[in-house]
XYZ file of C-alpha atoms in Angstrom:
206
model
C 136.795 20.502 -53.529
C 133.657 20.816 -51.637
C 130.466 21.027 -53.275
C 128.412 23.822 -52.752
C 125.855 23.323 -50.549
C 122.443 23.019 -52.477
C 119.976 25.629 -51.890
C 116.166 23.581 -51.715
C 113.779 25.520 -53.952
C 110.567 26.823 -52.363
C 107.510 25.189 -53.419
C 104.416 27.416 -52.846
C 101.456 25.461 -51.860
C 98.188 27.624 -53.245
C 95.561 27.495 -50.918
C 92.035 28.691 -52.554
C 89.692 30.544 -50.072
C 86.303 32.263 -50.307
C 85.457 35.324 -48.642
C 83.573 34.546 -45.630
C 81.390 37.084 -47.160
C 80.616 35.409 -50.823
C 80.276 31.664 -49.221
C 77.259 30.206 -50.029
C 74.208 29.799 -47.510
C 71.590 27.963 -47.434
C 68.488 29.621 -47.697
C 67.111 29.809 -44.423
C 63.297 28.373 -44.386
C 60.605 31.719 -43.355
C 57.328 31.091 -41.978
C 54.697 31.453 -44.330
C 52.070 34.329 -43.523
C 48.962 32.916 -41.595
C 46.458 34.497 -44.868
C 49.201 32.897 -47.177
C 48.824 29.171 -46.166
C 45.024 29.671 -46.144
C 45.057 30.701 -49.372
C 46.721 27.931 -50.012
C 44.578 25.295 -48.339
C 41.491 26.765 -49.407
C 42.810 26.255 -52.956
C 43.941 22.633 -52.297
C 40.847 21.771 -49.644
C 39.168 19.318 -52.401
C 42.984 17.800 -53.269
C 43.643 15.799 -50.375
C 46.903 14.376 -52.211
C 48.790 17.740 -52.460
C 47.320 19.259 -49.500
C 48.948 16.278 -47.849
C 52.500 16.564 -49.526
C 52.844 20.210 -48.379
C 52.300 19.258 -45.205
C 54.955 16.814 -44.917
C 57.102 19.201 -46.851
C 56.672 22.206 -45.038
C 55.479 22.065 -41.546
C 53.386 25.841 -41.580
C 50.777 23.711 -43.453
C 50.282 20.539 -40.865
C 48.046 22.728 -38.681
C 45.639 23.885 -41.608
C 46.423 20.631 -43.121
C 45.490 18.251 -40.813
C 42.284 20.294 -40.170
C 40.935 18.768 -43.775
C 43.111 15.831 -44.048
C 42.394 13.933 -40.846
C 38.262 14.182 -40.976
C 36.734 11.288 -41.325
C 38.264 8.174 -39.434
C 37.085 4.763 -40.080
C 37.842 1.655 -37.470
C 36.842 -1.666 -39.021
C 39.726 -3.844 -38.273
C 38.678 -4.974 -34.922
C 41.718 -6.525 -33.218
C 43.163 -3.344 -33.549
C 41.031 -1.280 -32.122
C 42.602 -1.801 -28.789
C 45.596 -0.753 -29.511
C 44.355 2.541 -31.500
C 42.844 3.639 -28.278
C 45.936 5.361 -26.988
C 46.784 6.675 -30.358
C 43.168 8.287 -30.854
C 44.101 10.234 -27.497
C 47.571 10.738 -28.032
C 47.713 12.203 -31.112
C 46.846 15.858 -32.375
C 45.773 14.718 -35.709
C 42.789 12.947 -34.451
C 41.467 15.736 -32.846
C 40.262 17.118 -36.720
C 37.514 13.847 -37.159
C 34.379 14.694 -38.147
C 33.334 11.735 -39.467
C 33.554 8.280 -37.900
C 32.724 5.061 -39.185
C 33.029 2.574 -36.664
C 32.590 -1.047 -37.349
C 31.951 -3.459 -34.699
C 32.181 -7.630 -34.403
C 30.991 -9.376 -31.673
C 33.576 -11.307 -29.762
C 31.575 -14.079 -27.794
C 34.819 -15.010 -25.262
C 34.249 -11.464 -23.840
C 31.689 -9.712 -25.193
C 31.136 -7.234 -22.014
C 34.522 -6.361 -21.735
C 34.957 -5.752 -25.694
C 31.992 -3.568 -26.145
C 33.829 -1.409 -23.404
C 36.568 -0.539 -25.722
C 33.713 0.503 -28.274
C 32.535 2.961 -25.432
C 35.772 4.120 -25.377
C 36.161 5.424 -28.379
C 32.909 6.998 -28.594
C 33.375 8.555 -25.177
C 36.695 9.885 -26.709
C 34.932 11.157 -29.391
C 31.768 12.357 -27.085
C 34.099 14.549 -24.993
C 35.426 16.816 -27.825
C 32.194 17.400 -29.046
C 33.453 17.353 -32.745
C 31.466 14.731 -34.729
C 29.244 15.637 -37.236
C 28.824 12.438 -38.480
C 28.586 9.122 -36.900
C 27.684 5.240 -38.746
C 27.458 1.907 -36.875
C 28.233 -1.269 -38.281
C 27.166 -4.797 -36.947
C 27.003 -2.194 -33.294
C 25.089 -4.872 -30.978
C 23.063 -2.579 -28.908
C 21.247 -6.018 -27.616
C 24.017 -7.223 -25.610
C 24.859 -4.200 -23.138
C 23.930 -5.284 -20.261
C 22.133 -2.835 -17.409
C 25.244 -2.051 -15.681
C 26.687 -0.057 -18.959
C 23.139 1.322 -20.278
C 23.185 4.171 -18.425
C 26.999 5.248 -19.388
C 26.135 4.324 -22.782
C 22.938 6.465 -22.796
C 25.456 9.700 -21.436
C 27.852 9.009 -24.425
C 24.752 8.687 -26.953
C 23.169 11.496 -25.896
C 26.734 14.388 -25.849
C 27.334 12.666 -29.385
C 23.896 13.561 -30.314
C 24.612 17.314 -29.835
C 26.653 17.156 -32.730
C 26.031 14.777 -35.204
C 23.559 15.494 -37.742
C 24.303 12.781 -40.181
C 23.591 9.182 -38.240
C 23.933 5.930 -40.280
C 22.950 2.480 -38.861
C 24.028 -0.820 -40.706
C 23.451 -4.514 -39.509
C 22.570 -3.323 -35.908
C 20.632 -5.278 -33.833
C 18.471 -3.376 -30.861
C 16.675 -5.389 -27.651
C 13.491 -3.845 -28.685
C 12.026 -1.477 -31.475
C 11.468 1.235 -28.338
C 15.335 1.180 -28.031
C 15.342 2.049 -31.647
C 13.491 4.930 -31.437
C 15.111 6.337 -28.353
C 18.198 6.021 -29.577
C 17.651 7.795 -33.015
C 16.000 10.647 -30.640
C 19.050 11.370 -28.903
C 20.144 12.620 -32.100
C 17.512 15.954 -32.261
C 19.915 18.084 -34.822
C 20.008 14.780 -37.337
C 19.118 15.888 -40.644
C 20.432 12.821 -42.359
C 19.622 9.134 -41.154
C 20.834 6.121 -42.835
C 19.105 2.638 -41.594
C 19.758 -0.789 -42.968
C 19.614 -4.369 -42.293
C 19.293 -3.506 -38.782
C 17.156 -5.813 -36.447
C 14.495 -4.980 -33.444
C 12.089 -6.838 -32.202
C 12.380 -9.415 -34.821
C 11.440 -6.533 -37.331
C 14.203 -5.848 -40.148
C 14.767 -2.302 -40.187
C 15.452 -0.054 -43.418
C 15.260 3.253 -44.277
């Protein structure tokens, strides 16, 4: 006697879904009110750490950020300097200096051709007419030769329509006459920091 044929039971597979309407979204990042984020950096202006970290965090700040953060610049490592060039053009952040310190070694193979890269960045820096404040290390104004005194002289003198704080350290000038033209190139200086600088075989300090 044939069996009967055995009926396969059913198994229900249970599928769990969410309402497209309860899923979960992330919350959607809003841009922060202009007043809001300078609240904000007015708050933080003196706490250049946190000011910082909101600006990486959340990119509303980087403008008003990087308006604080980025102003003073200091270039002391001098075979780099040639290679910052294109960065100091290329990138927004440097456009908030104020302050510069720029330090400067004499390099006897070519010293012509590396004082030109100093005039570069100073001309940079003389064309946006931001600079408030300017110092000079070790700058040796004694070995421009007359070919480049006359470009220097233009970049001196739009730098000197801004910068009211002028510091000179370990620089040595052809003659004490240079000295004092250059400092006059400077009329709204209110600040001016000399020392250990050399003219005329005088020492200079003051």
């Amino acid at each position: 006697m044939a069996k009967p044929a055995s009926k396969k039971k059913k198994t229900e597979s249970l599928s769990i879904t969410t309402p497209k309407s309860t899923r979960f979204t992330p919350p959607r990042w809003r841009i922060l009110p202009p007043e809001v984020i300078h609240i904000i950096v007015e708050l933080l202006k003196d706490d250049k750490a946190t000011l910082r970290a909101c600006s990486l965090a959340a990119r509303d700040f980087s403008p008003a950020a990087l308006s604080l953060i980025g102003r003073h610049l200091t270039m002391n490592h001098v075979p780099r300097i040639r290679q910052c060039l294109q960065l100091l053009v290329d990138n927004s952040a440097f456009q908030h200096v104020r302050s510069l310190d720029l330090g400067v070694t004499s390099k006897s193979s070519d010293p012509q051709g590396y004082l030109a890269e100093q005039f570069t960045i100073l001309d940079i820096f003389a064309q946006r007419q931001t600079l408030t404040r300017l110092w000079l290390s070790r700058f040796p104004f004694s070995s421009i030769d007359p070919a480049r005194r006359m470009g220097f002289l233009d970049i001196v003198t739009a730098l000197g329509s801004t910068v009211n704080d002028l510091g000179l350290y370990g620089c040595i000038f052809p003659s004490y006459l240079d000295t004092i033209s250059f400092i006059r190139a400077f009329p709204h200086c209110d600040a001016l920091f000399i020392r250990d600088c050399v003219a005329d075989a005088l020492h200079l300090n003051l």
